[in-house]
CSV table of C-alpha atoms and ligand atoms in Angstrom, one decimal:
chain,number,residue,atom,x,y,z
F,1,UNK,CA,-13.6,59.9,-9.3
F,2,UNK,CA,-10.2,60.8,-10.7
F,3,UNK,CA,-9.5,64.4,-10.8
F,4,UNK,CA,-8.8,65.9,-14.3
F,5,UNK,CA,-5.4,67.7,-13.3
F,6,UNK,CA,-2.4,68.3,-15.4
F,7,UNK,CA,0.7,66.3,-14.9
F,8,UNK,CA,2.9,68.0,-12.4
F,9,UNK,CA,-0.2,69.1,-10.4
F,10,UNK,CA,-0.2,67.9,-6.7
F,11,UNK,CA,-3.9,66.7,-7.6
F,12,UNK,CA,-2.4,64.8,-10.6
F,13,UNK,CA,-4.2,61.3,-10.6
F,14,UNK,CA,-5.8,62.0,-7.2
F,15,UNK,CA,-8.9,60.1,-6.5
F,16,UNK,CA,-12.0,61.8,-5.0
F,17,UNK,CA,-15.4,60.7,-3.9
F,18,UNK,CA,-18.2,61.7,-6.0
F,19,UNK,CA,-20.8,64.1,-5.0
F,20,UNK,CA,-23.4,61.4,-4.7
F,21,UNK,CA,-21.0,59.4,-2.5
F,22,UNK,CA,-20.2,62.2,-0.3
F,23,UNK,CA,-24.1,62.9,0.1
F,24,UNK,CA,-24.7,59.5,0.6
F,25,UNK,CA,-21.9,59.2,3.4
F,26,UNK,CA,-23.3,62.4,4.9
F,27,UNK,CA,-27.0,61.3,4.8
F,28,UNK,CA,-25.9,58.0,6.8
F,29,UNK,CA,-23.8,59.7,9.2
F,30,UNK,CA,-26.7,62.1,9.9
F,31,UNK,CA,-29.1,59.1,10.4
F,32,UNK,CA,-26.7,57.3,12.6
F,33,UNK,CA,-26.3,60.2,14.8
F,34,UNK,CA,-29.9,61.0,15.0
F,35,UNK,CA,-30.6,57.5,15.8
F,36,UNK,CA,-28.2,57.1,18.6
F,37,UNK,CA,-28.9,60.7,19.8
F,38,UNK,CA,-31.8,59.5,21.2
F,39,UNK,CA,-33.4,63.0,20.8
F,40,UNK,CA,-36.7,61.3,19.5
F,41,UNK,CA,-37.0,59.4,22.6
F,42,UNK,CA,-36.9,62.5,24.9
F,43,UNK,CA,-38.5,64.8,22.5
F,44,UNK,CA,-41.5,65.3,24.7
F,45,UNK,CA,-39.9,66.5,27.8
F,46,UNK,CA,-39.7,70.3,27.9
F,47,UNK,CA,-39.5,73.0,30.1
F,48,UNK,CA,-42.9,74.1,29.3
F,49,UNK,CA,-44.3,71.0,30.9
F,50,UNK,CA,-42.1,71.0,34.1
F,51,UNK,CA,-43.8,72.3,37.0
F,52,UNK,CA,-41.2,74.4,38.9
F,53,UNK,CA,-43.5,75.2,41.5
F,54,UNK,CA,-43.2,71.8,43.2
F,55,UNK,CA,-40.9,72.1,46.5
F,56,UNK,CA,-37.4,71.4,45.7
F,57,UNK,CA,-37.1,72.0,42.1
F,58,UNK,CA,-37.2,75.8,41.4
F,59,UNK,CA,-33.4,76.1,41.7
F,60,UNK,CA,-32.6,73.1,39.4
F,61,UNK,CA,-35.2,74.6,36.8
F,62,UNK,CA,-33.4,77.8,36.9
F,63,UNK,CA,-30.1,76.4,36.4
F,64,UNK,CA,-31.2,74.2,33.8
F,65,UNK,CA,-33.1,76.7,31.8
F,66,UNK,CA,-30.2,79.0,31.8
F,67,UNK,CA,-27.9,76.1,30.7
F,68,UNK,CA,-30.3,75.3,27.8
F,69,UNK,CA,-30.0,79.1,26.9
F,70,UNK,CA,-26.3,78.9,26.7
F,71,UNK,CA,-24.7,75.4,27.0
F,72,UNK,CA,-21.4,76.1,28.7
F,73,UNK,CA,-19.9,74.0,31.3
F,74,UNK,CA,-21.1,71.1,33.1
F,75,UNK,CA,-24.6,70.9,35.0
F,76,UNK,CA,-25.1,67.8,37.5
F,77,UNK,CA,-28.5,67.2,38.6
F,78,UNK,CA,-28.7,65.0,41.9
F,79,UNK,CA,-31.6,63.9,43.4
F,80,UNK,CA,-33.8,60.8,44.5
F,81,UNK,CA,-36.1,58.8,42.2
F,82,UNK,CA,-38.6,60.7,40.4
F,83,UNK,CA,-37.7,64.0,41.3
F,84,UNK,CA,-37.5,65.4,37.7
F,85,UNK,CA,-33.7,65.0,37.0
F,86,UNK,CA,-34.2,63.3,33.6
F,87,UNK,CA,-36.9,65.5,32.5
F,88,UNK,CA,-34.7,68.6,33.0
F,89,UNK,CA,-31.8,67.1,31.5
F,90,UNK,CA,-34.1,66.2,28.5
F,91,UNK,CA,-35.4,69.6,28.3
F,92,UNK,CA,-32.0,71.2,28.2
F,93,UNK,CA,-31.3,69.1,25.1
F,94,UNK,CA,-34.3,69.6,23.4
F,95,UNK,CA,-34.1,73.3,24.1
F,96,UNK,CA,-30.6,73.5,22.7
F,97,UNK,CA,-31.4,71.5,19.7
F,98,UNK,CA,-34.4,73.9,18.9
F,99,UNK,CA,-32.8,77.3,19.9
F,100,UNK,CA,-29.1,76.8,19.6
F,101,UNK,CA,-28.9,74.5,16.4
F,102,UNK,CA,-26.8,72.2,18.5
F,103,UNK,CA,-26.8,68.4,18.0
F,104,UNK,CA,-27.4,66.8,21.5
F,105,UNK,CA,-26.7,63.2,22.4
F,106,UNK,CA,-29.0,61.8,25.0
F,107,UNK,CA,-27.2,58.7,26.6
F,108,UNK,CA,-28.5,56.4,29.7
F,109,UNK,CA,-25.2,55.4,31.2
F,110,UNK,CA,-25.8,51.8,31.7
F,111,UNK,CA,-27.4,51.3,28.3
F,112,UNK,CA,-24.6,53.2,26.4
F,113,UNK,CA,-21.8,50.8,28.4
F,114,UNK,CA,-23.9,47.9,27.3
F,115,UNK,CA,-23.7,48.9,24.0
F,116,UNK,CA,-20.1,49.5,23.7
F,117,UNK,CA,-19.4,46.6,25.4
F,118,UNK,CA,-21.4,44.5,22.9
F,119,UNK,CA,-19.9,46.2,19.9
F,120,UNK,CA,-16.3,46.6,21.3
F,121,UNK,CA,-13.7,44.4,19.2
F,122,UNK,CA,-10.1,45.1,19.4
F,123,UNK,CA,-9.8,45.7,15.5
F,124,UNK,CA,-13.0,47.2,15.1
F,125,UNK,CA,-13.9,50.4,12.9
F,126,UNK,CA,-17.6,49.5,13.5
F,127,UNK,CA,-20.4,51.1,15.2
F,128,UNK,CA,-18.3,51.0,18.6
F,129,UNK,CA,-15.8,53.5,17.3
F,130,UNK,CA,-18.6,55.7,15.8
F,131,UNK,CA,-20.5,55.8,18.8
F,132,UNK,CA,-17.7,56.4,21.3
F,133,UNK,CA,-16.4,58.9,19.3
F,134,UNK,CA,-19.7,60.5,18.8
F,135,UNK,CA,-20.4,60.7,22.5
F,136,UNK,CA,-17.0,62.1,23.6
F,137,UNK,CA,-17.3,64.8,20.9
F,138,UNK,CA,-20.9,65.6,21.0
F,139,UNK,CA,-22.0,69.2,20.9
F,140,UNK,CA,-23.9,68.5,23.9
F,141,UNK,CA,-24.2,65.3,25.9
F,142,UNK,CA,-26.6,64.3,28.6
F,143,UNK,CA,-25.3,61.3,30.6
F,144,UNK,CA,-28.3,60.5,32.2
F,145,UNK,CA,-28.2,57.6,35.5
F,146,UNK,CA,-24.5,58.1,36.3
F,147,UNK,CA,-23.5,55.7,38.9
F,148,UNK,CA,-26.3,52.9,38.4
F,149,UNK,CA,-23.8,51.1,35.8
F,150,UNK,CA,-22.4,47.9,36.1
F,151,UNK,CA,-19.0,49.1,37.1
F,152,UNK,CA,-16.9,46.2,35.7
F,153,UNK,CA,-13.1,47.8,35.3
F,154,UNK,CA,-13.6,47.9,31.5
F,155,UNK,CA,-16.9,50.0,31.7
F,156,UNK,CA,-15.5,52.2,34.4
F,157,UNK,CA,-12.3,52.8,32.1
F,158,UNK,CA,-14.6,53.6,29.1
F,159,UNK,CA,-16.7,55.9,31.2
F,160,UNK,CA,-13.7,57.6,32.7
F,161,UNK,CA,-12.5,58.1,29.1
F,162,UNK,CA,-15.9,59.5,27.9
F,163,UNK,CA,-15.8,62.1,31.0
F,164,UNK,CA,-12.2,63.0,31.1
F,165,UNK,CA,-12.2,63.9,27.3
F,166,UNK,CA,-15.2,66.3,28.0
F,167,UNK,CA,-13.6,67.8,30.9
F,168,UNK,CA,-10.3,68.4,29.4
F,169,UNK,CA,-12.3,70.0,26.2
F,170,UNK,CA,-14.7,71.7,28.4
F,171,UNK,CA,-17.5,70.4,26.4
F,172,UNK,CA,-21.2,71.3,27.6
F,173,UNK,CA,-22.8,68.2,29.4
F,174,UNK,CA,-25.6,67.5,31.7
F,175,UNK,CA,-25.2,64.4,34.2
F,176,UNK,CA,-27.9,62.9,36.4
F,177,UNK,CA,-27.6,60.9,39.2
F,178,UNK,CA,-29.7,59.4,42.1
F,179,UNK,CA,-26.6,57.9,43.9
F,180,UNK,CA,-24.6,59.6,46.4
F,181,UNK,CA,-21.5,61.3,44.9
F,182,UNK,CA,-19.2,59.2,47.3
F,183,UNK,CA,-20.2,56.1,45.2
F,184,UNK,CA,-19.0,57.3,42.0
F,185,UNK,CA,-15.4,56.5,40.5
F,186,UNK,CA,-13.4,59.0,42.5
F,187,UNK,CA,-11.9,60.3,39.3
F,188,UNK,CA,-15.5,61.1,37.8
F,189,UNK,CA,-16.6,62.7,41.1
F,190,UNK,CA,-13.6,64.9,41.3
F,191,UNK,CA,-14.1,66.2,38.0
F,192,UNK,CA,-17.9,66.7,38.6
F,193,UNK,CA,-17.1,68.9,41.7
F,194,UNK,CA,-14.7,71.0,40.0
F,195,UNK,CA,-16.5,74.4,40.3
F,196,UNK,CA,-14.4,76.1,37.4
F,197,UNK,CA,-16.5,73.9,35.2
F,198,UNK,CA,-19.4,72.4,36.8
F,199,UNK,CA,-22.5,73.6,38.5
F,200,UNK,CA,-24.0,71.0,40.8
F,201,UNK,CA,-27.5,71.2,42.0
F,202,UNK,CA,-29.4,68.8,44.4
F,203,UNK,CA,-33.2,68.4,43.8
F,204,UNK,CA,-34.9,67.7,47.2
F,205,UNK,CA,-38.1,66.9,45.7
F,206,UNK,CA,-40.5,63.9,46.3
F,207,UNK,CA,-41.1,61.3,43.8
F,208,UNK,CA,-43.7,63.0,41.2
F,209,UNK,CA,-44.4,59.3,39.8
F,210,UNK,CA,-46.2,58.6,43.3
F,211,UNK,CA,-48.0,61.9,43.5
F,212,UNK,CA,-51.3,60.0,42.5
F,213,UNK,CA,-50.4,56.7,43.6
F,214,UNK,CA,-53.1,55.0,45.7
F,215,UNK,CA,-52.2,51.5,46.7
F,216,UNK,CA,-55.6,49.4,46.3
F,217,UNK,CA,-57.0,46.7,48.8
F,218,UNK,CA,-56.4,46.5,52.1
F,219,UNK,CA,-53.2,47.2,54.1
F,220,UNK,CA,-50.4,44.7,55.1
F,221,UNK,CA,-51.5,42.7,52.0
F,222,UNK,CA,-54.1,40.8,54.0
F,223,UNK,CA,-57.3,40.2,52.3
F,224,UNK,CA,-60.8,40.7,53.4
F,225,UNK,CA,-62.1,37.8,51.7
F,226,UNK,CA,-63.2,34.7,53.6
E,1,ATP,N1,-41.7,69.0,38.5
E,1,ATP,C1,-42.3,68.2,37.4
E,1,ATP,N2,-43.1,68.9,36.7
E,1,ATP,C2,-44.0,67.8,35.7
E,1,ATP,N3,-43.5,66.7,35.5
E,1,ATP,C3,-42.5,66.1,36.4
E,1,ATP,C4,-41.9,66.9,37.3
E,1,ATP,N4,-41.1,66.0,38.1
E,1,ATP,C5,-41.2,64.8,37.3
E,1,ATP,N5,-41.7,64.9,36.7
E,1,ATP,C6,-42.2,63.9,35.6
E,1,ATP,O1,-42.2,62.6,36.5
E,1,ATP,C7,-41.6,61.6,35.9
E,1,ATP,C8,-40.4,61.0,36.5
E,1,ATP,O2,-39.5,62.2,36.2
E,1,ATP,P1,-37.9,61.8,35.9
E,1,ATP,O3,-37.8,60.7,35.2
E,1,ATP,O4,-37.3,63.1,35.5
E,1,ATP,O5,-37.2,61.3,37.3
E,1,ATP,P2,-35.7,61.2,37.8
E,1,ATP,O6,-35.4,62.1,38.8
E,1,ATP,O7,-35.0,61.1,36.6
E,1,ATP,O8,-35.9,59.9,38.4
E,1,ATP,P3,-35.1,58.3,38.3
E,1,ATP,O9,-34.1,58.7,39.3
E,1,ATP,O10,-35.8,57.3,38.7
E,1,ATP,O11,-34.5,58.3,36.9
E,1,ATP,C9,-41.5,62.1,34.1
E,1,ATP,O12,-42.9,61.6,33.6
E,1,ATP,C10,-41.4,63.4,34.4
E,1,ATP,O13,-42.0,64.2,33.3
E,2,MG,MG1,-33.9,59.4,35.7
């Protein structure tokens, strides 16, 4: 729409989007954000259904709960498979979404990098830019499964750009990893270990997924049948 401004005014002849276009754009942006925030996918993981009495989980639970109430700085959850890292990181994001009115993004690092690689084009103004920007600047970002990504130089660089931006801007971020910190890109590891910003907790808990696991059949894969 053209503004109705008198000749000589700075707004004379200026074009602006009409309200319905602005609303449309806002709706689309909200929809995109909601879709790639992944918050629907992780919405069922909360603090209420996390059992912090399990050995090796209480410190992480306390820290995560405090972080959810006041997302500030970085929280790094380190531990073996199935100890509850993703559950707690999701609980932080859900809690912040519901009580702090934040708009968290939950990203599994290898998936995020695959997506960025697939959508990247040098002259792109597409979903690559949108998602890269949203992830770098999110109110609260969860980067799940750090260190399991396929580390091509390109992917390493993209990940570093995200991490470094959030480091420079001191943006609330939760990381989970089940790899030895020594295996991470040194630049990322160095920032994760900066105690001025980051709180790191090791979860020395057994694999929750295996708690009821029973292997059926005879041992050593030998069959009793003749
Ligand atoms: N202390 C706990 N109380 C209740 N549920 C738990 C607990 N720990 C883990 N779980 C459940 O066990 C499953 C595995 O947990 P989760 O995915 O958080 O593990 P993880 O540490 O992220 O493992 P991985 O390194 O394999 O990704 C999930 O269904 C989660 O809800
Ligand atoms: Mg996990």
